[in-house]
Amino acid sequence: MRFLAITLIAHRPDPATGVLKPTHDRFREVLDNALLAEELGFDGFGVGERHERPFISSSPTVVLSHIAALTRRIRLFTAVTTLSLLDPVRAYEDYATLDHLSGGRLELIIGKGNGSAQRDLFHVTPEDQWDRNAESYEVFRRLWRQDKVTADTRFRPPLTDAEVWPRPYQRPVRVWHGSATSEESVELAARHGDPLFSANVTHPIEPYAALIRHYRERWEHHGHDPARIAVGAGTAGLYVARTSQEALAAYRPVFESNLAFQRRTGLPVVFETLEDFADRSSALIGSPEQVIDKVHRYHERFGHTVLHLHADAGGLSDTAHRDSLELFRSAVAPVLRADIPDPPFAWEPVRPDTTGTSGTPGSATPDSPDTSEALRV
């Protein structure tokens, strides 16, 4: 199993203290968390994309580029790239550049995005958002694979023998499809033989398990090898302590503050008590043994081989947050890595082929789409 730390870069008062950090400090915190994730041996670090309050993650390529400069090993994820809102040509240019700057460490998780405010900002309607997402992905996918692209598009000017630069480092970049409860995103992933990443953060397990079952059915319907399926899943929170009593006591103020925020802002409340949240949500709150058992229970339903954890302290003190991550690293991750297989593809950064003659790093590497199974899912 592989592990990601992700952040949506929410910027609101701390649930425990009520203090709102300066924007500069919040970004600095994200960079520090990325460095911590690499130090603790996480396989990836993800940055979300939102264009509405309370998030400041409107420019994930900028943030990930800075992280790329500070790190050496960890893979860099988007969580998610909101292709329904973006021009796929411009998105391709940004991410191809980032892939070069990171040495081939980029992974994309795409999705339509969420929230009416950002739809309004980009003049996207609930009726056309899925068509926009699918069209943008089709163009984006072809740009990554072809030197010239012709496309008769509805939501941006058509392309005729379009050449877009720079050409990519990875051929192609791996694209996951982020999904909460929508069959549209699942169908797009299954049709193209792409991996799926289930949000798995708001509800109990059932709707997410149903959607992953549907994905597997559609995957086989489209003629793909079931052994090549890769599924990732999120978690609603994390706090690992030596005992369950210690974990619940430390996390209770965070849960109660978040519950009060949900009620105050009119967000739906799914879990009324911390005990119910720890039991029925995807949150990993408890002793190492309890966390391991819960991940196994979810794995039985999902068959997932990648797990994301929140990179932010989220109301915990920095010390408590780090202690929890370190205990996860030492007592939880080794067991899960041994018990649950890795995804069915290579995870290491691309290495350029210095013997290539085209002058384009990666164009003659083992990761080109003609020669490699490493990035083909």
XYZ file of N, CA, C and O in Angstrom, residues 120-217:
392
model
N -19.951 29.614 -10.626
C -20.374 30.947 -11.066
C -19.186 31.780 -11.531
O -19.282 32.526 -12.507
N -18.069 31.655 -10.841
C -16.885 32.424 -11.181
C -16.408 32.122 -12.596
O -15.929 33.011 -13.312
N -16.555 30.866 -13.017
C -16.075 30.448 -14.330
C -17.218 30.244 -15.338
O -17.001 29.685 -16.409
N -18.434 30.668 -14.970
C -19.595 30.549 -15.856
C -19.825 29.107 -16.305
O -20.055 28.839 -17.492
N -19.757 28.215 -15.352
C -20.055 26.804 -15.584
C -21.368 26.492 -14.892
O -21.593 26.908 -13.750
N -22.250 25.775 -15.559
C -23.565 25.475 -14.994
C -23.619 24.036 -14.500
O -22.847 23.177 -14.958
N -24.540 23.738 -13.590
C -24.715 22.345 -13.174
C -25.054 21.430 -14.341
O -24.721 20.240 -14.314
N -25.705 21.985 -15.367
C -26.119 21.166 -16.506
C -24.954 20.816 -17.423
O -24.952 19.734 -18.040
N -23.955 21.725 -17.547
C -22.869 21.441 -18.502
C -21.553 21.028 -17.845
O -20.577 20.744 -18.532
N -21.504 20.962 -16.500
C -20.222 20.724 -15.838
C -19.618 19.369 -16.185
O -18.395 19.252 -16.358
N -20.452 18.347 -16.324
C -19.909 17.028 -16.630
C -19.433 16.947 -18.069
O -18.406 16.324 -18.359
N -20.174 17.570 -18.999
C -19.727 17.603 -20.388
C -18.421 18.378 -20.515
O -17.527 17.997 -21.280
N -18.303 19.477 -19.764
C -17.056 20.235 -19.778
C -15.898 19.396 -19.238
O -14.795 19.407 -19.798
N -16.150 18.689 -18.163
C -15.101 17.866 -17.563
C -14.625 16.803 -18.548
O -13.416 16.601 -18.731
N -15.587 16.130 -19.202
C -15.223 15.059 -20.139
C -14.477 15.615 -21.347
O -13.465 15.048 -21.781
N -14.969 16.732 -21.911
C -14.298 17.304 -23.078
C -12.892 17.774 -22.731
O -11.934 17.515 -23.475
N -12.766 18.470 -21.610
C -11.441 18.954 -21.217
C -10.474 17.798 -21.025
O -9.295 17.881 -21.414
N -10.963 16.703 -20.445
C -10.063 15.576 -20.237
C -9.674 14.931 -21.558
O -8.509 14.541 -21.741
N -10.614 14.802 -22.473
C -10.281 14.208 -23.770
C -9.179 15.010 -24.453
O -8.223 14.445 -24.999
N -9.293 16.342 -24.456
C -8.275 17.195 -25.076
C -6.958 17.095 -24.308
O -5.880 16.927 -24.893
N -7.037 17.197 -22.991
C -5.844 17.121 -22.143
C -5.096 15.814 -22.381
O -3.868 15.797 -22.527
N -5.834 14.723 -22.432
C -5.243 13.398 -22.616
C -4.505 13.315 -23.957
O -3.396 12.787 -24.034
N -5.114 13.841 -25.009
C -4.496 13.786 -26.333
C -3.279 14.692 -26.414
O -2.272 14.341 -27.037
N -3.355 15.862 -25.789
C -2.202 16.767 -25.788
C -0.979 16.105 -25.163
O 0.159 16.321 -25.587
N -1.213 15.312 -24.119
C -0.099 14.675 -23.427
C 0.544 13.577 -24.270
O 1.721 13.253 -24.102
N -0.209 13.024 -25.223
C 0.258 11.872 -25.986
C 0.651 12.183 -27.425
O 1.385 11.414 -28.038
N 0.118 13.268 -27.991
C 0.303 13.525 -29.417
C 1.039 14.848 -29.627
O 0.814 15.822 -28.913
N 1.884 14.881 -30.659
C 2.623 16.114 -30.958
C 1.730 17.169 -31.589
O 1.974 18.367 -31.432
N 0.707 16.739 -32.335
C -0.246 17.665 -32.934
C -1.656 17.159 -32.664
O -1.917 15.958 -32.803
N -2.541 18.076 -32.322
C -3.899 17.691 -31.933
C -4.914 18.502 -32.729
O -4.807 19.730 -32.827
N -5.892 17.795 -33.276
C -7.055 18.421 -33.894
C -8.280 17.976 -33.107
O -8.467 16.770 -32.881
N -9.082 18.929 -32.665
C -10.245 18.599 -31.841
C -11.355 19.611 -32.099
O -11.130 20.821 -32.028
N -12.547 19.101 -32.388
C -13.723 19.947 -32.606
C -14.438 20.096 -31.269
O -15.294 19.295 -30.911
N -14.075 21.112 -30.524
C -14.526 21.281 -29.146
C -15.724 22.211 -29.053
O -15.928 23.088 -29.892
N -16.516 22.042 -27.982
C -17.686 22.885 -27.720
C -17.387 24.028 -26.767
O -17.970 25.107 -26.881
N -16.520 23.796 -25.799
C -16.358 24.732 -24.686
C -15.081 25.571 -24.763
O -14.801 26.328 -23.842
N -14.325 25.423 -25.814
C -13.173 26.267 -26.075
C -13.005 26.295 -27.598
O -13.564 25.467 -28.309
N -12.208 27.221 -28.144
C -12.010 27.239 -29.590
C -11.456 25.914 -30.098
O -10.596 25.300 -29.452
N -11.939 25.425 -31.239
C -11.434 24.158 -31.788
C -9.933 24.218 -32.048
O -9.344 25.292 -32.229
N -9.328 23.044 -32.094
C -7.894 22.916 -32.343
C -7.677 22.276 -33.714
O -8.363 21.300 -34.061
N -6.722 22.786 -34.468
C -6.375 22.223 -35.761
C -4.860 22.088 -35.843
O -4.133 23.085 -35.869
N -4.397 20.856 -35.838
C -2.952 20.569 -35.849
C -2.220 21.422 -34.816
O -1.142 21.977 -35.093
N -2.795 21.529 -33.649
C -2.217 22.379 -32.607
C -0.986 21.720 -31.998
O -1.007 20.535 -31.647
N 0.087 22.495 -31.888
C 1.290 22.071 -31.186
C 1.385 22.871 -29.889
O 1.301 24.098 -29.911
N 1.550 22.177 -28.788
C 1.569 22.833 -27.480
C 2.873 22.466 -26.783
O 3.250 21.295 -26.728
N 3.513 23.477 -26.230
C 4.830 23.292 -25.625
C 4.810 23.705 -24.161
O 4.014 24.567 -23.792
N 5.692 23.105 -23.338
C 6.706 22.116 -23.697
C 6.111 20.725 -23.869
O 5.032 20.436 -23.334
N 6.790 19.901 -24.631
C 6.402 18.505 -24.695
C 6.687 17.870 -23.330
O 7.552 18.330 -22.586
N 5.963 16.840 -22.962
C 6.016 16.340 -21.580
C 7.300 15.609 -21.229
O 8.020 15.118 -22.085
N 7.553 15.555 -19.960
C 8.653 14.750 -19.419
C 8.199 13.300 -19.306
O 8.860 12.396 -19.791
N 7.071 13.078 -18.641
C 6.479 11.744 -18.588
C 5.621 11.543 -19.832
O 4.876 12.428 -20.218
N 5.699 10.363 -20.408
C 4.901 10.049 -21.581
C 4.048 8.811 -21.307
O 4.453 7.692 -21.578
N 2.833 8.972 -20.817
C 2.189 10.209 -20.391
C 2.227 10.331 -18.877
O 2.650 9.410 -18.183
N 1.749 11.445 -18.353
C 1.552 11.571 -16.918
C 0.390 10.664 -16.517
O -0.527 10.422 -17.304
N 0.449 10.131 -15.307
C -0.663 9.293 -14.845
C -1.788 10.192 -14.335
O -1.548 11.138 -13.576
N -3.007 9.889 -14.741
C -4.174 10.666 -14.340
C -5.150 9.763 -13.597
O -5.622 8.759 -14.133
N -5.436 10.128 -12.354
C -6.472 9.494 -11.555
C -7.755 10.317 -11.710
O -7.706 11.506 -11.962
N -8.893 9.665 -11.515
C -10.172 10.372 -11.565
C -10.751 10.416 -10.157
O -11.073 9.378 -9.566
N -10.853 11.627 -9.619
C -11.413 11.793 -8.293
C -12.927 11.738 -8.350
O -13.554 12.313 -9.247
N -13.512 11.032 -7.398
C -14.959 10.872 -7.408
C -15.488 10.800 -5.991
O -14.875 10.192 -5.116
N -16.629 11.417 -5.777
C -17.324 11.301 -4.494
C -18.482 10.312 -4.645
O -18.432 9.204 -4.137
N -19.500 10.712 -5.375
C -20.664 9.828 -5.526
C -21.208 9.830 -6.952
O -22.315 9.356 -7.191
N -20.462 10.339 -7.921
C -21.000 10.513 -9.273
C -20.541 9.405 -10.214
O -19.348 9.105 -10.317
N -21.487 8.810 -10.918
C -21.159 7.770 -11.875
C -20.499 8.340 -13.126
O -19.815 7.613 -13.853
N -20.681 9.640 -13.382
C -20.072 10.237 -14.572
C -18.552 10.152 -14.526
O -17.906 9.793 -15.520
N -17.972 10.490 -13.379
C -16.515 10.434 -13.272
C -16.015 8.995 -13.307
O -14.943 8.708 -13.853
N -16.784 8.088 -12.735
C -16.417 6.680 -12.758
C -16.415 6.148 -14.189
O -15.511 5.421 -14.607
N -17.429 6.514 -14.954
C -17.511 6.052 -16.335
C -16.340 6.569 -17.160
O -15.759 5.828 -17.961
N -15.976 7.832 -16.966
C -14.847 8.408 -17.709
C -13.562 7.662 -17.378
O -12.760 7.349 -18.273
N -13.349 7.365 -16.109
C -12.146 6.631 -15.704
C -12.134 5.225 -16.284
O -11.117 4.766 -16.821
N -13.243 4.531 -16.177
C -13.304 3.149 -16.644
C -13.131 3.064 -18.161
O -12.456 2.161 -18.674
N -13.733 4.000 -18.888
C -13.640 3.970 -20.343
C -12.191 4.080 -20.811
O -11.762 3.390 -21.735
N -11.424 4.942 -20.155
C -10.039 5.159 -20.566
C -9.061 4.223 -19.869
O -7.853 4.286 -20.159
N -9.517 3.393 -18.961
C -8.605 2.513 -18.250
C -7.717 3.253 -17.280
O -6.546 2.902 -17.088
N -8.275 4.307 -16.647
C -7.527 5.126 -15.701
C -7.865 4.745 -14.265
O -8.962 4.253 -13.989
N -6.956 5.000 -13.321
C -7.229 4.689 -11.914
C -8.252 5.648 -11.312
O -8.437 6.773 -11.788
N -8.899 5.191 -10.243
C -9.947 5.943 -9.561
C -9.500 6.299 -8.160
O -8.873 5.493 -7.478
N -9.840 7.529 -7.723
C -9.567 7.933 -6.346
C -10.878 8.353 -5.701
O -11.476 9.350 -6.087
N -11.338 7.569 -4.742
C -12.592 7.859 -4.051
C -12.365 8.875 -2.941
O -11.467 8.712 -2.118
N -13.198 9.920 -2.923
C -13.067 10.943 -1.875
C -13.214 10.328 -0.487
O -12.360 10.519 0.388
N -14.303 9.613 -0.260
C -14.458 8.800 0.950
C -14.306 9.606 2.234
O -13.724 9.129 3.208
N -14.834 10.835 2.283
C -14.616 11.644 3.479
C -15.889 12.125 4.171
O -15.839 12.477 5.349
N -17.020 12.148 3.494
C -18.206 12.790 4.064
C -19.186 11.805 4.675
O -19.767 12.075 5.728
N -19.372 10.661 4.048
C -20.417 9.723 4.422
C -19.831 8.428 4.984
O -18.619 8.196 4.894
N -20.667 7.559 5.534
C -20.213 6.204 5.844
C -19.814 5.479 4.565
O -19.964 5.992 3.451
N -19.381 4.264 4.692
C -18.708 3.563 3.598
C -19.610 3.210 2.417
O -19.143 3.123 1.277
N -20.921 3.028 2.629
C -21.759 2.388 1.626
C -21.783 3.077 0.262
O -21.585 2.412 -0.776
N -22.032 4.397 0.159
C -22.091 4.984 -1.189
C -20.765 4.922 -1.932
O -20.742 4.771 -3.153
N -19.664 5.010 -1.209
C -18.363 4.927 -1.866
C -18.083 3.506 -2.340
O -17.555 3.303 -3.437
N -18.428 2.529 -1.525
C -18.236 1.131 -1.927
C -19.085 0.806 -3.158
O -18.634 0.098 -4.066
N -20.310 1.321 -3.208
C -21.187 1.073 -4.360
C -20.586 1.666 -5.628
O -20.624 1.051 -6.703
N -20.017 2.866 -5.511
C -19.448 3.510 -6.690
C -18.199 2.763 -7.173
O -17.978 2.635 -8.385
N -17.394 2.266 -6.253
C -16.205 1.514 -6.654
C -16.608 0.189 -7.295
O -15.980 -0.244 -8.273
N -17.660 -0.457 -6.802
C -18.178 -1.661 -7.467
C -18.595 -1.337 -8.896
O -18.318 -2.093 -9.835
N -19.281 -0.211 -9.065
C -19.719 0.204 -10.394
C -18.510 0.453 -11.299
O -18.528 0.079 -12.488
N -17.486 1.073 -10.760
C -16.258 1.306 -11.522
C -15.658 -0.006 -12.004
O -15.274 -0.136 -13.183
N -15.584 -0.991 -11.137
C -15.027 -2.282 -11.523
C -15.868 -2.944 -12.621
O -15.326 -3.552 -13.561
N -17.185 -2.822 -12.494
C -18.064 -3.390 -13.530
C -17.853 -2.699 -14.872
O -17.760 -3.358 -15.920
